[in-house]
Each structure stands twice: as C-alpha cells, then as structure tokens.
Short mmCIF file of C-alpha atoms in Angstrom, two decimals:
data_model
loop_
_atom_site.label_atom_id
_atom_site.label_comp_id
_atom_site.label_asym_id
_atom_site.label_seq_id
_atom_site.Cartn_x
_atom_site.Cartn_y
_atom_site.Cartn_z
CA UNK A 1027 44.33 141.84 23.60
CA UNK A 1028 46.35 139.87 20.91
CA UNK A 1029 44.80 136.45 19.93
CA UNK A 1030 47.45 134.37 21.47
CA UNK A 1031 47.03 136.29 25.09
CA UNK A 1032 46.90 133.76 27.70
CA UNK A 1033 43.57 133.52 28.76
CA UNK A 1034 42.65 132.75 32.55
CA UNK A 1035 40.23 130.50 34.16
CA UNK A 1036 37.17 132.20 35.68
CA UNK A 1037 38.52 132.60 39.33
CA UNK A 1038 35.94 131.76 42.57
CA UNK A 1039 36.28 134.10 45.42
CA UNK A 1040 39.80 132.66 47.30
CA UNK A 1041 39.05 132.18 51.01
CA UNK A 1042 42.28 131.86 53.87
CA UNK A 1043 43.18 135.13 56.23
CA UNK A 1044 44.52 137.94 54.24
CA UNK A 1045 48.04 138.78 56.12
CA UNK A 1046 48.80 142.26 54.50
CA UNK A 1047 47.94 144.41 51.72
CA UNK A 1048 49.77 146.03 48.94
CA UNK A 1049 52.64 143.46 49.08
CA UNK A 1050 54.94 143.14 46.56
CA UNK A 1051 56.02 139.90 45.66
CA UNK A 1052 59.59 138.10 43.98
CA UNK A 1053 59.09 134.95 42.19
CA UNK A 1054 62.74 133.08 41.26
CA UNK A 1055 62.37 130.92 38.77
CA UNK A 1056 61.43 130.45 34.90
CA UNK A 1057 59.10 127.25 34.39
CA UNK A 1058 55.92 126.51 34.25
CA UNK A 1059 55.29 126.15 37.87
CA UNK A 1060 56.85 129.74 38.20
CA UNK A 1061 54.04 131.17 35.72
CA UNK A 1062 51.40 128.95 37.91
CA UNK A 1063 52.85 130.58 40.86
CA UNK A 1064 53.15 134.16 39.65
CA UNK A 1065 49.04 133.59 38.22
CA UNK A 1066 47.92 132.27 41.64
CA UNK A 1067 49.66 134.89 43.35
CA UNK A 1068 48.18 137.78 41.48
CA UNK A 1069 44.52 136.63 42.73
CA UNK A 1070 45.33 137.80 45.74
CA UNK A 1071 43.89 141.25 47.04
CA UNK A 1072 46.60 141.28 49.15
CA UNK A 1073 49.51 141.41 46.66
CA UNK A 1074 50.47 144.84 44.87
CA UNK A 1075 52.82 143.45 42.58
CA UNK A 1076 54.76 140.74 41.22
CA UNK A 1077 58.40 140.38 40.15
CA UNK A 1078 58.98 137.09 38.36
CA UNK A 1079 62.99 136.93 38.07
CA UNK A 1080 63.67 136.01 35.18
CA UNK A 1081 60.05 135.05 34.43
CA UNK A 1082 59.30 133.74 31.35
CA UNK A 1083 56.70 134.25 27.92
CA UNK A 1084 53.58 133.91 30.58
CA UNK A 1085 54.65 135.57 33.11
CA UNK A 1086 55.05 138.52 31.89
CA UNK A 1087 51.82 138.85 30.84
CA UNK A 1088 49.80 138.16 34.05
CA UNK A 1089 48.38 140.90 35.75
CA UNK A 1090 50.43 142.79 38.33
CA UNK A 1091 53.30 140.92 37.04
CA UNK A 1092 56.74 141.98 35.51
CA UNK A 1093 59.63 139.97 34.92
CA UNK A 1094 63.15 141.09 35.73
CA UNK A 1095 66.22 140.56 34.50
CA UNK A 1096 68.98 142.12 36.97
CA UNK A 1097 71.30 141.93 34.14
CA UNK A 1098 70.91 138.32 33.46
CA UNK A 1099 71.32 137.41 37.63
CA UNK A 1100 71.99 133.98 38.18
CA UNK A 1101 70.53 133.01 41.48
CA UNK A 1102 72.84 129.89 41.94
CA UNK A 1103 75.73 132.58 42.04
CA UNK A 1104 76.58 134.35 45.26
CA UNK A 1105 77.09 137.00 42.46
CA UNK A 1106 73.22 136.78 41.45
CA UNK A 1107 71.98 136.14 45.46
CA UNK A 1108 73.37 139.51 46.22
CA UNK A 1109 71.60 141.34 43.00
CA UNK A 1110 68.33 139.76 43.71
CA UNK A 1111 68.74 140.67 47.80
CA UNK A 1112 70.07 144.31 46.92
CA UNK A 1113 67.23 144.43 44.53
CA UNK A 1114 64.32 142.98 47.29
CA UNK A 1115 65.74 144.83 50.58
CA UNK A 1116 65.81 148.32 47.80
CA UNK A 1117 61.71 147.96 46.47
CA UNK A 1118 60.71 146.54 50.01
CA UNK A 1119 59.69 142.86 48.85
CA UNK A 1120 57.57 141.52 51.42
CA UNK A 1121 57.41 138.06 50.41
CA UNK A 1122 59.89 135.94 48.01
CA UNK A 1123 59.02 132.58 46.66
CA UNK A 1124 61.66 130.32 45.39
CA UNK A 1125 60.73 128.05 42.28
CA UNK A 1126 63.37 125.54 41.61
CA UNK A 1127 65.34 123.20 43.22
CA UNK A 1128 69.47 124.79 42.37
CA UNK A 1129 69.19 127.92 43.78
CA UNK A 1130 67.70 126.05 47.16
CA UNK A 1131 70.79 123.88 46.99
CA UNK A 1132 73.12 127.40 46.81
CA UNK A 1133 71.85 129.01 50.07
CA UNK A 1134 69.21 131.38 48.82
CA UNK A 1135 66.45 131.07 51.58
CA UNK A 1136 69.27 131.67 54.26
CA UNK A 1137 71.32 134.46 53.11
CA UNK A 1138 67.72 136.00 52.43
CA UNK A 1139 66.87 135.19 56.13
CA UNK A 1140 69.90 136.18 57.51
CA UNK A 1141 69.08 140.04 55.68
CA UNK A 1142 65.26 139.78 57.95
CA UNK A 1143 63.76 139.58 54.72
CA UNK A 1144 60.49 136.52 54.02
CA UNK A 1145 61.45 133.92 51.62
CA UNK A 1146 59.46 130.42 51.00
CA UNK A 1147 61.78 127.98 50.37
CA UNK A 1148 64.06 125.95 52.90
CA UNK A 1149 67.50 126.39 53.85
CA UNK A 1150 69.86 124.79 52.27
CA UNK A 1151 70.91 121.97 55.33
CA UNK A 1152 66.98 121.29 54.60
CA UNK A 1153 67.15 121.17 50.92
CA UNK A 1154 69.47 118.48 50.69
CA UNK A 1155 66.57 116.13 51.27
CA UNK A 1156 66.35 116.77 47.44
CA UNK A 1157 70.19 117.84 46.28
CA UNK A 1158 71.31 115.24 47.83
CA UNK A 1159 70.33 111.19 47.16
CA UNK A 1160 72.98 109.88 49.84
CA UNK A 1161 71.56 112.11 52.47
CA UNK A 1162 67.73 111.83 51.98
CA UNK A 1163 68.19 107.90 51.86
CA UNK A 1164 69.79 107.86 55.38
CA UNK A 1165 67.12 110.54 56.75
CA UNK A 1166 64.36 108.06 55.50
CA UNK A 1167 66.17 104.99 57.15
CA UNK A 1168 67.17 107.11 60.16
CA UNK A 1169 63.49 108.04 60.73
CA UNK A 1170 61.61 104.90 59.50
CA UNK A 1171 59.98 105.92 56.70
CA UNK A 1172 58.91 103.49 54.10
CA UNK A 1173 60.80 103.83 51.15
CA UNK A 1174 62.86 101.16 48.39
CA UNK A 1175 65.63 98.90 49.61
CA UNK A 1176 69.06 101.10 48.98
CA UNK A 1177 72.94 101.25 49.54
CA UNK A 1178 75.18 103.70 48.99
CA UNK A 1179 78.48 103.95 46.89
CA UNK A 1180 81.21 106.15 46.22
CA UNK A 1181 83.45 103.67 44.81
CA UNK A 1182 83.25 102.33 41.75
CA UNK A 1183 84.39 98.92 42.41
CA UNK A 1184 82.23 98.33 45.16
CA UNK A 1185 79.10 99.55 43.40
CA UNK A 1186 79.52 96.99 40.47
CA UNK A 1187 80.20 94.37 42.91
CA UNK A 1188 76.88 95.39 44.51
CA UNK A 1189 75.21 95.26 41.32
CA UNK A 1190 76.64 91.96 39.75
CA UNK A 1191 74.96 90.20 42.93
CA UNK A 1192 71.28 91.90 42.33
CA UNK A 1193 68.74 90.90 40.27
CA UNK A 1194 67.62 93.46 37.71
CA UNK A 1195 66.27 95.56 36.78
CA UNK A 1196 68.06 97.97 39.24
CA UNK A 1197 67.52 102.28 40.23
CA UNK A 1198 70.65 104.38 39.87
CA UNK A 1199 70.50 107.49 41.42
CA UNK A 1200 73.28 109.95 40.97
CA UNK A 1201 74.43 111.97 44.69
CA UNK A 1202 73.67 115.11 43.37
CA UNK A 1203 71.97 117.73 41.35
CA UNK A 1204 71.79 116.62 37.48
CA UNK A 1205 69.81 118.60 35.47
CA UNK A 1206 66.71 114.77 35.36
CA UNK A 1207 69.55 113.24 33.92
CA UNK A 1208 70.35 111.63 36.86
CA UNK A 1209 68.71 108.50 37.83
CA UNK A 1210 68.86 105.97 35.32
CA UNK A 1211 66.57 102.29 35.53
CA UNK A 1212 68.96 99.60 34.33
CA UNK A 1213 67.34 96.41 32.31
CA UNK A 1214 70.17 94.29 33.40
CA UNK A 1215 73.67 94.32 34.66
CA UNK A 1216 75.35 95.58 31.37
CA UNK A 1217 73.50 98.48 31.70
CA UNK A 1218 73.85 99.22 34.80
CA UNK A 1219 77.68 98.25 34.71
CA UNK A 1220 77.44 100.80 31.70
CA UNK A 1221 75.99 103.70 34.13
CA UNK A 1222 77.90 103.35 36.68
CA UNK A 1223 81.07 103.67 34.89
CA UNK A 1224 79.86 107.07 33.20
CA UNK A 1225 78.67 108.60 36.50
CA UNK A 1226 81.59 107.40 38.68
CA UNK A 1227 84.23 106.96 36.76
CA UNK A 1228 83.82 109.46 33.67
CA UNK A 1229 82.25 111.88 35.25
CA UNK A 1230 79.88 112.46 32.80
CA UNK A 1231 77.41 114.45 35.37
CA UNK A 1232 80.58 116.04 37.16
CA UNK A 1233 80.34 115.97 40.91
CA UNK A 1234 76.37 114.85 41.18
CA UNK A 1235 77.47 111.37 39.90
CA UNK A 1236 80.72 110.48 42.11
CA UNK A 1237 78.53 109.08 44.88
CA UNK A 1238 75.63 107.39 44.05
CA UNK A 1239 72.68 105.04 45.39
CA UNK A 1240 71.53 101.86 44.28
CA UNK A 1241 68.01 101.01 45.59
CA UNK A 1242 65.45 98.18 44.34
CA UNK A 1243 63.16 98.76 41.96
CA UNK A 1244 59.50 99.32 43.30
CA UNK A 1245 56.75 98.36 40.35
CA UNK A 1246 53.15 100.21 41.05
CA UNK A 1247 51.29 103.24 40.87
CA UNK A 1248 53.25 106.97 41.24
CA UNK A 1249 51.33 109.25 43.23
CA UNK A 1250 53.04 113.13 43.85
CA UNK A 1251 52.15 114.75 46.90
CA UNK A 1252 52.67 118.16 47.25
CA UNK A 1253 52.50 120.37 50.53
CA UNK A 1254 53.22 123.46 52.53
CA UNK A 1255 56.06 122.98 55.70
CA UNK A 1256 56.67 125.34 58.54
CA UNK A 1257 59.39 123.98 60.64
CA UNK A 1258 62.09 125.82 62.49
CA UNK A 1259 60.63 129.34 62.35
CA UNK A 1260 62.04 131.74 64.84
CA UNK A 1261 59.81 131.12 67.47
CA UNK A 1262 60.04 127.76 68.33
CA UNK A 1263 56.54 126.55 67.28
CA UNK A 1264 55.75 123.14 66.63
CA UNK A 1265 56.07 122.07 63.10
CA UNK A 1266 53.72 121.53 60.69
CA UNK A 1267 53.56 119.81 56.94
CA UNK A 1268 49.94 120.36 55.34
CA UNK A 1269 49.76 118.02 52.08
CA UNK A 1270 47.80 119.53 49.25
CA UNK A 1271 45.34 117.28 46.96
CA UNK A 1272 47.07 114.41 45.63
CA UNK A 1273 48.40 114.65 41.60
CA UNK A 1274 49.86 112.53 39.55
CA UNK A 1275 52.81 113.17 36.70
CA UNK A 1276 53.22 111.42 33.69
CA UNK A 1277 57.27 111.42 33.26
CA UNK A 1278 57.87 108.96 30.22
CA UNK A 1279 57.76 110.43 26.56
CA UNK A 1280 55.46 108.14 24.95
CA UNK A 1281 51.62 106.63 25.82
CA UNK A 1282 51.61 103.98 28.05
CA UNK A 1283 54.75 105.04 30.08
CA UNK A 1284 57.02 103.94 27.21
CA UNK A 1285 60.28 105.76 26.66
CA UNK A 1286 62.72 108.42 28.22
CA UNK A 1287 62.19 110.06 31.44
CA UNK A 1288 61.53 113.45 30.83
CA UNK A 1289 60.80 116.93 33.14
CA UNK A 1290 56.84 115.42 33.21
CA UNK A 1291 54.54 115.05 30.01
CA UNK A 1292 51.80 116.19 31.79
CA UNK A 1293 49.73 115.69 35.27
CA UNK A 1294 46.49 115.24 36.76
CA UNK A 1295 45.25 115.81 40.37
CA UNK A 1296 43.30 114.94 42.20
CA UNK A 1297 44.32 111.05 41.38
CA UNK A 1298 41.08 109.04 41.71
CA UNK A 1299 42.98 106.09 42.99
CA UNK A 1300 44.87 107.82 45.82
CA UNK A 1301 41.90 106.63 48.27
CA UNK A 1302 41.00 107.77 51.45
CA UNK A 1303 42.82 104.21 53.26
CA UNK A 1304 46.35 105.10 50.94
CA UNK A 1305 46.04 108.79 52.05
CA UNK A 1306 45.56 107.75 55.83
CA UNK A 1307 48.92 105.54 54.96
CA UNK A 1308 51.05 108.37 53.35
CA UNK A 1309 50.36 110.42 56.74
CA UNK A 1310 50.99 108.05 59.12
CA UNK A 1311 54.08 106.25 57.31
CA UNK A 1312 55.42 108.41 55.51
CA UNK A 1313 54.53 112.37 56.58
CA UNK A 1314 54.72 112.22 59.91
CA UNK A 1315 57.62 110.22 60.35
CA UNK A 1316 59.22 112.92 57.94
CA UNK A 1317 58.18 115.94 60.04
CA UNK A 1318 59.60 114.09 63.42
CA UNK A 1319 63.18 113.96 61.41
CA UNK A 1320 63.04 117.55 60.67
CA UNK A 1321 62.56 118.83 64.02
CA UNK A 1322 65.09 116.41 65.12
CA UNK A 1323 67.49 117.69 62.82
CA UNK A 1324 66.58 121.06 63.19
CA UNK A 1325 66.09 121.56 59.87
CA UNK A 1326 64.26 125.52 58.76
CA UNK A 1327 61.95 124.36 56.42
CA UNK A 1328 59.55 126.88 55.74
CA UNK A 1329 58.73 125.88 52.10
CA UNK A 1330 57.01 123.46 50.08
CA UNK A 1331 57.97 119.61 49.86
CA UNK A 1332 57.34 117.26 46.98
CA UNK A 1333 56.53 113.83 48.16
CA UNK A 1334 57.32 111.12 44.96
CA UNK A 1335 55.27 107.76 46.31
CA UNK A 1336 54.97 104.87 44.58
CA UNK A 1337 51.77 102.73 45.25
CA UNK A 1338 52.40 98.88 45.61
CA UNK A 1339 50.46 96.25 47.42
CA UNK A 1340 47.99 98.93 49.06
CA UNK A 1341 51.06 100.36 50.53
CA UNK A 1342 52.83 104.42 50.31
CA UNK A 1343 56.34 103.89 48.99
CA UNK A 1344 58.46 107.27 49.36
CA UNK A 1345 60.82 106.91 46.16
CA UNK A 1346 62.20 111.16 46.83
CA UNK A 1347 61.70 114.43 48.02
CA UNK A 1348 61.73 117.46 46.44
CA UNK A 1349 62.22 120.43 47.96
CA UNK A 1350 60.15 122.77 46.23
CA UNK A 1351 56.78 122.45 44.35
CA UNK A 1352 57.44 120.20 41.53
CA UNK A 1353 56.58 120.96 37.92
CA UNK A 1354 53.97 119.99 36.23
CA UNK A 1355 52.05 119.12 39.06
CA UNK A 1356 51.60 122.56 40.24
CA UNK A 1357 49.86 123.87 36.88
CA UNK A 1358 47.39 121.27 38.18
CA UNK A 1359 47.23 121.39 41.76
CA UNK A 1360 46.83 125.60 41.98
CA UNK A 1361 44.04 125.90 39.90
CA UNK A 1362 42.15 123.80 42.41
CA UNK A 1363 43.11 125.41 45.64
CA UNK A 1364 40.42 127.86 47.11
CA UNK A 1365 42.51 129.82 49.70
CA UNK A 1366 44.17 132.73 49.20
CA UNK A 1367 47.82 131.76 48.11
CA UNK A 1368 49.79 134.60 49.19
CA UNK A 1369 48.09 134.30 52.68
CA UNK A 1370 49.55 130.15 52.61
CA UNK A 1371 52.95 131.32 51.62
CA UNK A 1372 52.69 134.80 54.69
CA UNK A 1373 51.43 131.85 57.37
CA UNK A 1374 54.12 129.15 56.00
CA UNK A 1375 57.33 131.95 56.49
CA UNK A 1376 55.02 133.34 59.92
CA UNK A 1377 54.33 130.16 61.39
CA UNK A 1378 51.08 130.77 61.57
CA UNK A 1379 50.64 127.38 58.95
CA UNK A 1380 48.66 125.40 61.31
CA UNK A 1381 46.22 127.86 61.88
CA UNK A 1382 45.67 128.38 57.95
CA UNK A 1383 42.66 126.56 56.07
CA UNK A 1384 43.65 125.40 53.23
CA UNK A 1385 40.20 124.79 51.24
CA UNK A 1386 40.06 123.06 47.86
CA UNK A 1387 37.36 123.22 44.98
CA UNK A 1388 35.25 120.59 43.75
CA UNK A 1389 36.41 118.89 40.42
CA UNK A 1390 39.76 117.84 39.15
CA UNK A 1391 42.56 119.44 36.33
CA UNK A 1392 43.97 118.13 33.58
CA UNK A 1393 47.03 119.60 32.16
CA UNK A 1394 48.64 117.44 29.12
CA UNK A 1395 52.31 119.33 28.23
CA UNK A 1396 52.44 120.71 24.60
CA UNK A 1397 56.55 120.06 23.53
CA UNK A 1398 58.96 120.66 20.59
CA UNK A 1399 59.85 117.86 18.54
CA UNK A 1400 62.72 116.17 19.44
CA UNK A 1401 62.06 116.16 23.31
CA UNK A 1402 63.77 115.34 25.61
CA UNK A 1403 66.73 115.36 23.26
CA UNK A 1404 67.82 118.70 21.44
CA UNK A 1405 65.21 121.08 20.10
CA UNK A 1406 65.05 124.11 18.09
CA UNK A 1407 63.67 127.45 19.39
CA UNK A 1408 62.27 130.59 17.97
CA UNK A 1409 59.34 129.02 16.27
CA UNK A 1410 55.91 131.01 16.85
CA UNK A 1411 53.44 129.70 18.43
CA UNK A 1412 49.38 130.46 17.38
CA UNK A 1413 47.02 130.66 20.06
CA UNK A 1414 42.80 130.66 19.09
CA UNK A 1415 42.34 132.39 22.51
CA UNK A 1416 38.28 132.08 21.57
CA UNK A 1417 38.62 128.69 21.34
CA UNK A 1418 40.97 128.50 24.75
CA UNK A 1419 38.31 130.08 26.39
CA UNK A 1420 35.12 128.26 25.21
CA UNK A 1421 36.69 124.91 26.21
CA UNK A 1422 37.43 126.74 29.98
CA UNK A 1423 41.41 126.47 30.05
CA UNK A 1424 44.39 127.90 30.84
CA UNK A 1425 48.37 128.01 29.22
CA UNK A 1426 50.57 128.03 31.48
CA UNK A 1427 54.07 128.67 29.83
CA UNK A 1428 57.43 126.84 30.47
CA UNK A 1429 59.81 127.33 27.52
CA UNK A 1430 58.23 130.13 25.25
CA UNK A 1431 59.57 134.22 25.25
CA UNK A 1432 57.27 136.67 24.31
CA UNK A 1433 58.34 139.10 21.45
CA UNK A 1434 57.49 142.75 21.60
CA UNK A 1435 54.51 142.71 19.43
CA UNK A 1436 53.20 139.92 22.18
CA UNK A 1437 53.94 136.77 20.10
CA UNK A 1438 54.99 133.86 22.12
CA UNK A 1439 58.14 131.97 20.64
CA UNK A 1440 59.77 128.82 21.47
CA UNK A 1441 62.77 128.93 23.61
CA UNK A 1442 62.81 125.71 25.54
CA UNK A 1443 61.69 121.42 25.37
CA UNK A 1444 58.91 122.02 27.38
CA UNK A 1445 56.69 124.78 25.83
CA UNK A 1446 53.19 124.97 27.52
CA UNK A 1447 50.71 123.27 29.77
CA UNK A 1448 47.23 123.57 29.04
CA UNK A 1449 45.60 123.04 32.31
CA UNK A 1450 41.75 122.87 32.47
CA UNK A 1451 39.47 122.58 35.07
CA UNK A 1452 36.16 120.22 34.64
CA UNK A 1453 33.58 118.68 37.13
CA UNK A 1454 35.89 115.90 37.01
CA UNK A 1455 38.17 113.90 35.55
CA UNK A 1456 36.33 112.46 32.50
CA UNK A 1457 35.05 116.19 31.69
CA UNK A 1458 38.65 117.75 32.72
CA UNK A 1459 40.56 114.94 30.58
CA UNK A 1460 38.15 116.43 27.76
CA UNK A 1461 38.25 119.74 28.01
CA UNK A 1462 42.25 119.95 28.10
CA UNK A 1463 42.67 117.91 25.06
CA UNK A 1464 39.95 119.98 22.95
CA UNK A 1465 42.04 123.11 24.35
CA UNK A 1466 44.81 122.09 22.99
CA UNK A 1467 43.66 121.60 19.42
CA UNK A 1468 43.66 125.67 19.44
CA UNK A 1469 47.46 125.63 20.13
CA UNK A 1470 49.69 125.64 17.83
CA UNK A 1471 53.76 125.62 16.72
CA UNK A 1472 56.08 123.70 14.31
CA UNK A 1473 57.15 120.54 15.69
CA UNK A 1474 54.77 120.47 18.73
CA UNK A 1475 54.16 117.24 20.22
CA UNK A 1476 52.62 115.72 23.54
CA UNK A 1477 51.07 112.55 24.95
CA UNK A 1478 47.37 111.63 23.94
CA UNK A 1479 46.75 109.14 27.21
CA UNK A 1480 47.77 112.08 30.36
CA UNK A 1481 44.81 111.27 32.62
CA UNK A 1482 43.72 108.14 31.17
CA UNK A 1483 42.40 105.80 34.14
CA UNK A 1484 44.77 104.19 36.96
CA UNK A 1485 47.98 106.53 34.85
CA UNK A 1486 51.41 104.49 34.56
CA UNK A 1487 53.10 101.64 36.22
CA UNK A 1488 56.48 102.07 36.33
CA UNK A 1489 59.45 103.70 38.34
CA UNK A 1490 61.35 106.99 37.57
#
C-alpha cells in the first residue's frame, strides 16, 4: 500500500437487520460526505459493491468501491439521469444513495422511482424544503415550527422598503439554489441595500436570487441535526424521522467564527451542549411538527434531512433544512453510528425505518477540514499531497477526501477548496479534539490551511 493510502479506523462489529446480501450499491455525488458514505457503506456484509458516480480521490480507493464516470454524466441533466438509470436498471443496483442537494432539486429520486428501482433521497416536491427558501419558510409557518421572524420578496422595491424599516443586522436568503453563495448577513442597511440589488436586480446568482427572504437575525449556539425520513412509501405507513447524534459545523474561515461563510471548516458531534432538555425541545418543536407537514403535504421523503438549529435562550431555533446529509457533519456523525448503514438506508426506501435500531458508539469525532490557500475564494489545484499513513494510524484517524484526484501511481492531488477531513474518533471530546489535530500534522500539501479552534468548548456564536 502506498504511504499516502487512506487509512481506516478500526471498525466494531455494526449491529441493525441485514436486508440482503451481495447488493450492489450507486453513490451520486463527489464530496466528502460521498467518500464517508461510500466507506460506511462498504462495512456492510451485505453490500457486494460500490459505484461512487463520479466519486472522488478517496473513493476510489475504499474497498469494494469504484468510481464511474458515464462519460462525464451530469446528474442535474435529464441527459445524465437517464445514463446513470440505464446504467443502474443494466448492473441490477439494488440500492442508490443520493449525496448532494442539485440533483435532488432536478427529479432524480422520482424518475428513479418511477423505473421500480431504490433510491435514498426525496422527491423533488420534498426537496424544495432545501432548493427552495420561499417555500420552506411558509411550510415552517404553515406547520408551527419555531424558526426566525421572515418575509418574503420578489420585488425589489418592496424588499428595500422592508429593510430600511429593520434594525440590523439583517439575513438575506436568496429563493434558490446558489452554489453557499447565497445567504448573505448584512451589518447595516447599506449592505443589505447593496445585496439586494445584486441578487434581485443584477442577477448576479441568476434565477436563485429573484425571490428572496428576509428573516431576523437569531444570535446563539448552531447545532446540526441530522436524520433518516421515511414518509410516503408505497404502502401507506405512518411516517417516521429518526434524528442521528447531534453535530456541530464550524462554517466561518477563521478561529472564533470570524470571516466568510464557507462549505464548513470542520465539525464535531456529538455537541456536549446539545443537552438532554434542548434535545427533548428540537423533537417536540421542531421534528415533529415537521413530520405532521410532510404527511400533510404528501410529501415522499424517503431520505435524509439536515436540521440547521440555532440555540438561543434554552430554546431550538430551525434556521433551514437540508435535504440530504450535510457535509462535513457526516465525516463526523458516520464514524460513530453502530448499525449497519446499508440496512438504515434498505429500511428508510422499505419503510421498515421505525422498526430499525439505530445504535451509536460511545465517544465523540473530531474532524477539522484541511483547505488550499485562498479558500473560499479561488484556489489552485494539482498540488500533491503527502500522507505519513504510520503516523495517521498511530494517532487512530481517518481522511476522508473532498477535493483531491488520485493519479495513477496512487498520489492524491488537489482538485478542489476543500481538500480533506481528518476525522478521528477518541473517548471523547478532549481526547478526539487531540487526536484529529496530531493527525493532521502527518498531512501535507502546498498552501494547506484550516482552523486551529474546530471543537473548542461551547463552538461559535453566530448566524449563517
């Protein structure tokens, strides 16, 4: 094995009902959380083989794992639906797991249904509780879930006149899908006169920024929730949302929550100050009020949700959903879970979820982001990155790759802002905390940079 292999944690016997074996799996997506996905998957006696399309550096190198290309297969495109379907109904795919949010937002999970074939993911009526801002802030008023103060605006005029009368500092939130570059916290009313005007009127995020929201600006603690849904299955079964350990993302650039917003600088779960009284909160004012409004919309949601809260006053604020696992939380949350993940995603698509135990190991992850200099601006790629895979190993972590390739020898080059997570797993968070950043001292590329505080006590006060 070359020295910078990607080394895996030590795994503990995965427990959860095994649905089938000799399954072969599609992964869509290229991040991080698609590696994390395409590593947790492969732990599974019940899966054959992986696809990851297009898969990335790390994936590629997991066991059972291959990435595919389908001639560069967009899965946004109808073009790119129908190579991926062709290519799943052709090798017999029994199960296909959707990474990110766009191809959601195209239709994927139902033209995939509407072939017989399994896909986690929702369709895309239910994704819009993520794609789109006007839409999931009426579902949360509509169904009385806590959330921030908003108002929606697809005229210009009438948003600056809405914004003149509020004090600042104020949360714009583009309609649509824009790439993070969406939702912009404005200091004062020149800036957010200034934002406006170049999402509305410029068009400077295309469609995603001719309606937008306006909502108040919550200060506290950011929690991220993720969790497993099965609503809307075939049969008629009750729904069911089962939240996963609580994590928490650090977003800004610098220490101390200073700077840009960026795709996450790193995360932590489970988040020590999530306690047992907020958790009992999130469920009853914010979960289940969310599962009541997608039965009554009849939403088919059999997927994963992202819950964004924002702690204030003792009190679960939902800021957004995400339809899909979000990223980096899930290099931190997998590594924790202790059922069989390929059995979670069989009972979520079976709806069989509520009947699924969904066990968790002692200890907690930290997973700091390594990225190349100049993030989240414009980077270079192509520079190699050096892995001490003994050292990786002693300290008990794991690299789980976002924006790297791997070159034929088995080098790993970067090719993106966000390069790697290193994830480790201690006895908690103290030990985790330590044990990530001595991993990451055996990592190495030009230009690499990352935060020195993800994990630090009570995380970040502020709102994306």
């Amino acid at each position: 094995m070359p020295d910078n292999a990607i080394p895996a944690f030590s795994v503990s016997k995965t427990r959860g009902k095994v649905y089938s074996i000799s399954m072969k799996v599609l992964i869509i997506g290229s991040g991080g959380r698609e590696h994390a996905l395409a590593w947790k998957l492969a732990q599974s006696s019940a899966v054959e083989k992986i696809y990851a399309a297009p898969g990335n550096g790390g994936t590629v190198a997991e066991e059972k794992t291959e990435n595919l290309s389908l001639g560069g297969a967009d899965p946004v495109s109808r073009e790119g639906q129908a190579a991926l379907l062709e290519f799943a109904q052709k090798e017999n795919i029994a199960l296909t797991v959707v990474g990110p949010e766009a191809p959601l937002a195209a239709g994927i999970a139902d033209r995939f249904r509407a072939a017989g074939l399994a896909i986690v993911g929702p369709g895309q009526k239910a994704a819009l509780l993520e794609t789109s801002k006007v839409y999931s802030k009426s579902f949360m008023e509509k169904y009385g879930i806590r959330a921030a103060k908003s108002e929606n605006f697809t005229s210009l005029a009438s948003a600056l006149a809405y914004a003149e009368k509020r004090a600042p500092p104020l949360v714009i939130k583009a309609d649509g899908l824009a790439s993070g570059k969406g939702v912009v916290i404005a200091a004062d009313n020149g800036e957010a006169e200034e934002t406006l005007t170049r999402f509305m009127k410029d068009g400077e995020l295309g469609e995603a920024g001719k309606s937008v929201v306006i909502e108040e600006y919550l200060n506290g603690l950011e929690v991220s929730v993720l969790a497993a849904v099965s609503v809307g299955g075939p049969d008629g079964k009750k729904g069911v949302i089962k939240p996963f350990l609580p994590a928490r993302d650090h977003k800004r650039r610098f220490e101390g929550g200073r700077g840009p917003n960026t795709g996450g600088m790193g995360a932590i779960a489970p988040v020590p100050d999530f306690t047992p009284a907020l958790h009992a909160d999130f469920l009853d004012s914010i979960l289940a009020p969310t599962l009541k409004g997608m039965e009554a919309e009849k939403m088919d949601y059999r997927g994963f949700i992202f819950f964004g809260l924002m702690i204030k006053e003792g009190r679960c604020h939902l800021l957004e959903y995400n339809a899909r696992l979000g990223d980096p939380e899930t290099q931190a949350v997998l590594p924790l879970m202790d059922s069989d993940f390929a059995g979670l995603c069989r009972a979520i698509v079976d709806g069989t979820l509520s009947d699924f135990p969904i066990e968790w190991k002692a200890g907690a992850v930290c997973a700091p982001v390594l990225a190349a200099g100049g993030y989240p601006g414009p980077v270079r790629g192509g520079d190699p990155i050096t892995v001490n895979r003994a050292g990786l190993d002693a300290a008990g972590a794991k690299l789980f790759v976002a924006g790297a390739r791997r070159e034929a020898g088995g080098g790993l080059r970067t090719s993106g802002g966000r390069v790697l997570a290193v994830s480790a797993l201690g006895g908690n968070a103290g030990d985790a905390r330590k044990k990530a950043y001595e991993a990451l001292s055996f990592v190495n590329f030009q230009g690499m940079v990352y935060r020195k505080d993800i994990g630090v006590e009570h995380g970040e006060q502020y709102h994306e």
